[in-house]
């Protein structure tokens, strides 16, 4: 019974978990039409993620940059940097267990209950994608995505989540998207 309640609770929490929250900011004076090539800053490859996830992130960003007419180059117009922040959080869940007095062996009366507080522990991850003008080193665009991370997702699900998250972050990129 205890496992059934725990699995039901986890299912409800997963169903209610917030979707990816995105935000962005950009230099309103930047001429995005002049940027055609990109490459990554060396520290972008040092984000705290496993190699497979990091490669999937880079691949998804490459895809989004290509959709916007960019090509990868050693002599790039734009430098991309990545920052990944994770934060452990917990949410108290108040449940009540107890015995009421209206049954066999307990007599009649209002009964009693015992409050029980469980804690739902989870990790929230935030990915920052920063594009900077290579010549001036000034930020021209920054996208951010924040979401509660799944524990031990399958490789297929993780790749699908990464692709959709990167696409959502780039949705508000001010440059024109190619077809």
Short mmCIF file of C-alpha atoms in Angstrom, two decimals:
data_model
loop_
_atom_site.label_atom_id
_atom_site.label_comp_id
_atom_site.label_asym_id
_atom_site.label_seq_id
_atom_site.Cartn_x
_atom_site.Cartn_y
_atom_site.Cartn_z
CA UNK A 1 0.00 0.00 0.00
CA UNK A 2 2.82 2.37 0.89
CA UNK A 3 4.46 1.83 -2.52
CA UNK A 4 1.13 2.42 -4.29
CA UNK A 5 0.72 5.78 -2.54
CA UNK A 6 4.32 6.74 -3.35
CA UNK A 7 3.95 5.83 -7.06
CA UNK A 8 0.61 7.65 -7.26
CA UNK A 9 2.19 10.71 -5.68
CA UNK A 10 5.14 10.60 -8.09
CA UNK A 11 2.75 10.26 -11.04
CA UNK A 12 0.71 13.28 -9.91
CA UNK A 13 3.83 15.37 -9.32
CA UNK A 14 5.23 14.43 -12.72
CA UNK A 15 1.94 15.36 -14.37
CA UNK A 16 1.92 18.72 -12.58
CA UNK A 17 5.61 19.53 -13.04
CA UNK A 18 6.17 22.81 -14.83
CA UNK A 19 7.16 22.75 -18.46
CA UNK A 20 10.26 24.43 -19.77
CA UNK A 21 10.31 28.10 -18.91
CA UNK A 22 12.27 30.24 -21.35
CA UNK A 23 13.38 33.83 -21.46
CA UNK A 24 15.73 35.85 -23.60
CA UNK A 25 17.46 39.17 -23.91
CA UNK A 26 19.32 40.79 -26.76
CA UNK A 27 21.11 43.94 -27.83
CA UNK A 28 18.41 45.99 -29.55
CA UNK A 29 21.12 47.91 -31.45
CA UNK A 30 22.80 44.82 -32.90
CA UNK A 31 22.47 44.20 -36.63
CA UNK A 32 21.72 40.47 -36.65
CA UNK A 33 21.79 40.32 -40.45
CA UNK A 34 25.57 40.82 -40.47
CA UNK A 35 26.25 37.65 -38.45
CA UNK A 36 26.77 34.60 -40.66
CA UNK A 37 29.28 32.32 -38.89
CA UNK A 38 29.68 30.95 -35.38
CA UNK A 39 31.88 28.82 -33.17
CA UNK A 40 31.97 27.88 -29.51
CA UNK A 41 33.99 29.42 -26.71
CA UNK A 42 36.39 26.86 -25.19
CA UNK A 43 34.55 27.00 -21.83
CA UNK A 44 31.28 25.98 -23.54
CA UNK A 45 32.63 22.42 -23.65
CA UNK A 46 33.29 22.43 -19.90
CA UNK A 47 29.69 22.64 -18.71
CA UNK A 48 28.91 20.20 -15.87
CA UNK A 49 27.14 17.54 -17.93
CA UNK A 50 28.03 14.07 -19.07
CA UNK A 51 29.70 13.78 -22.48
CA UNK A 52 26.64 12.37 -24.23
CA UNK A 53 24.35 15.18 -22.98
CA UNK A 54 26.96 17.81 -23.85
CA UNK A 55 27.27 16.41 -27.39
CA UNK A 56 23.48 16.38 -27.76
CA UNK A 57 23.32 20.01 -26.60
CA UNK A 58 25.99 21.07 -29.11
CA UNK A 59 24.27 19.13 -31.89
CA UNK A 60 20.88 20.73 -31.12
CA UNK A 61 22.42 24.21 -31.04
CA UNK A 62 24.24 23.53 -34.33
CA UNK A 63 20.88 22.56 -35.83
CA UNK A 64 19.17 25.74 -34.61
CA UNK A 65 22.04 27.93 -35.83
CA UNK A 66 21.89 26.26 -39.26
CA UNK A 67 18.13 26.95 -39.40
CA UNK A 68 18.97 30.61 -38.90
CA UNK A 69 21.44 30.71 -41.78
CA UNK A 70 24.66 30.37 -39.78
CA UNK A 71 27.57 28.14 -40.66
CA UNK A 72 30.30 26.94 -38.32
CA UNK A 73 33.71 28.53 -38.86
CA UNK A 74 37.10 28.81 -37.17
CA UNK A 75 37.01 32.53 -38.01
CA UNK A 76 33.49 33.15 -36.68
CA UNK A 77 31.42 36.34 -36.36
CA UNK A 78 29.70 35.01 -33.24
CA UNK A 79 31.04 33.09 -30.25
CA UNK A 80 28.64 30.82 -28.37
CA UNK A 81 29.10 30.17 -24.68
CA UNK A 82 27.04 27.82 -22.53
CA UNK A 83 26.37 27.92 -18.81
CA UNK A 84 24.53 25.17 -16.97
CA UNK A 85 23.28 25.63 -13.44
CA UNK A 86 21.53 23.00 -11.36
CA UNK A 87 19.82 23.49 -8.05
CA UNK A 88 18.46 20.88 -5.69
CA UNK A 89 15.06 21.80 -4.31
CA UNK A 90 12.49 20.22 -2.11
CA UNK A 91 8.79 20.72 -1.55
CA UNK A 92 7.08 19.62 1.66
CA UNK A 93 3.91 17.60 1.16
CA UNK A 94 1.49 17.51 4.08
CA UNK A 95 -0.47 14.27 4.35
CA UNK A 96 -2.62 13.02 7.19
CA UNK A 97 -2.65 9.46 8.48
CA UNK A 98 -4.81 8.39 11.31
CA UNK A 99 -7.63 6.43 12.77
CA UNK A 100 -11.16 7.71 13.15
CA UNK A 101 -13.48 6.63 15.96
CA UNK A 102 -16.43 5.37 13.96
CA UNK A 103 -15.32 1.80 13.39
CA UNK A 104 -15.12 -1.51 15.13
CA UNK A 105 -12.74 -1.55 18.07
CA UNK A 106 -12.40 2.19 18.31
CA UNK A 107 -15.74 3.14 19.75
CA UNK A 108 -17.63 6.23 18.78
CA UNK A 109 -16.32 9.77 18.72
CA UNK A 110 -14.36 12.23 16.64
CA UNK A 111 -11.21 10.08 16.44
CA UNK A 112 -7.68 11.29 15.93
CA UNK A 113 -5.20 11.79 13.13
CA UNK A 114 -1.50 12.24 12.87
CA UNK A 115 -0.01 14.82 10.48
CA UNK A 116 2.70 13.47 8.24
CA UNK A 117 5.06 15.60 6.19
CA UNK A 118 6.86 14.06 3.24
CA UNK A 119 9.45 15.88 1.15
CA UNK A 120 9.58 15.78 -2.64
CA UNK A 121 13.21 16.29 -3.69
CA UNK A 122 14.01 17.32 -7.26
CA UNK A 123 16.61 19.11 -9.36
CA UNK A 124 15.95 22.22 -11.43
CA UNK A 125 18.33 22.84 -14.32
CA UNK A 126 18.90 26.14 -16.14
CA UNK A 127 20.78 26.36 -19.42
CA UNK A 128 22.07 29.71 -20.66
CA UNK A 129 23.06 30.08 -24.32
CA UNK A 130 25.04 33.27 -24.87
CA UNK A 131 25.95 34.64 -28.29
CA UNK A 132 28.65 37.33 -28.36
CA UNK A 133 30.05 39.44 -31.16
CA UNK A 134 33.54 38.01 -31.74
CA UNK A 135 35.12 41.42 -32.52
CA UNK A 136 33.67 43.39 -29.59
CA UNK A 137 33.14 40.46 -27.17
CA UNK A 138 29.74 42.04 -26.36
CA UNK A 139 26.70 39.89 -25.78
CA UNK A 140 24.23 40.19 -28.64
CA UNK A 141 21.71 37.56 -27.50
CA UNK A 142 21.10 35.33 -24.51
CA UNK A 143 18.50 32.59 -24.22
CA UNK A 144 17.64 30.72 -21.07
CA UNK A 145 15.65 27.57 -20.38
CA UNK A 146 14.71 26.25 -16.92
CA UNK A 147 13.01 22.97 -16.13
CA UNK A 148 12.71 20.31 -13.47
CA UNK A 149 15.04 17.54 -14.58
CA UNK A 150 13.89 13.96 -14.84
CA UNK A 151 15.83 11.40 -12.87
CA UNK A 152 17.41 8.77 -15.09
CA UNK A 153 15.47 9.39 -18.33
CA UNK A 154 16.05 6.98 -21.17
CA UNK A 155 18.64 8.01 -23.74
CA UNK A 156 15.91 8.55 -26.32
CA UNK A 157 13.81 10.71 -23.99
CA UNK A 158 16.83 12.77 -22.92
CA UNK A 159 17.78 13.48 -26.54
CA UNK A 160 14.18 14.43 -27.40
CA UNK A 161 14.00 16.73 -24.34
CA UNK A 162 17.30 18.42 -25.23
CA UNK A 163 16.24 19.04 -28.85
CA UNK A 164 12.87 20.49 -27.87
CA UNK A 165 14.41 22.63 -25.11
CA UNK A 166 17.03 24.13 -27.45
CA UNK A 167 14.35 24.80 -30.10
CA UNK A 168 12.18 26.54 -27.48
CA UNK A 169 15.09 28.66 -26.24
CA UNK A 170 15.93 29.75 -29.81
CA UNK A 171 12.28 30.45 -30.66
CA UNK A 172 12.70 34.13 -29.78
CA UNK A 173 16.04 34.65 -31.49
CA UNK A 174 15.67 37.99 -33.34
CA UNK A 175 17.36 36.84 -36.58
CA UNK A 176 15.27 35.33 -39.35
CA UNK A 177 14.72 31.58 -39.38
CA UNK A 178 15.46 29.84 -42.68
CA UNK A 179 13.18 27.13 -43.98
#
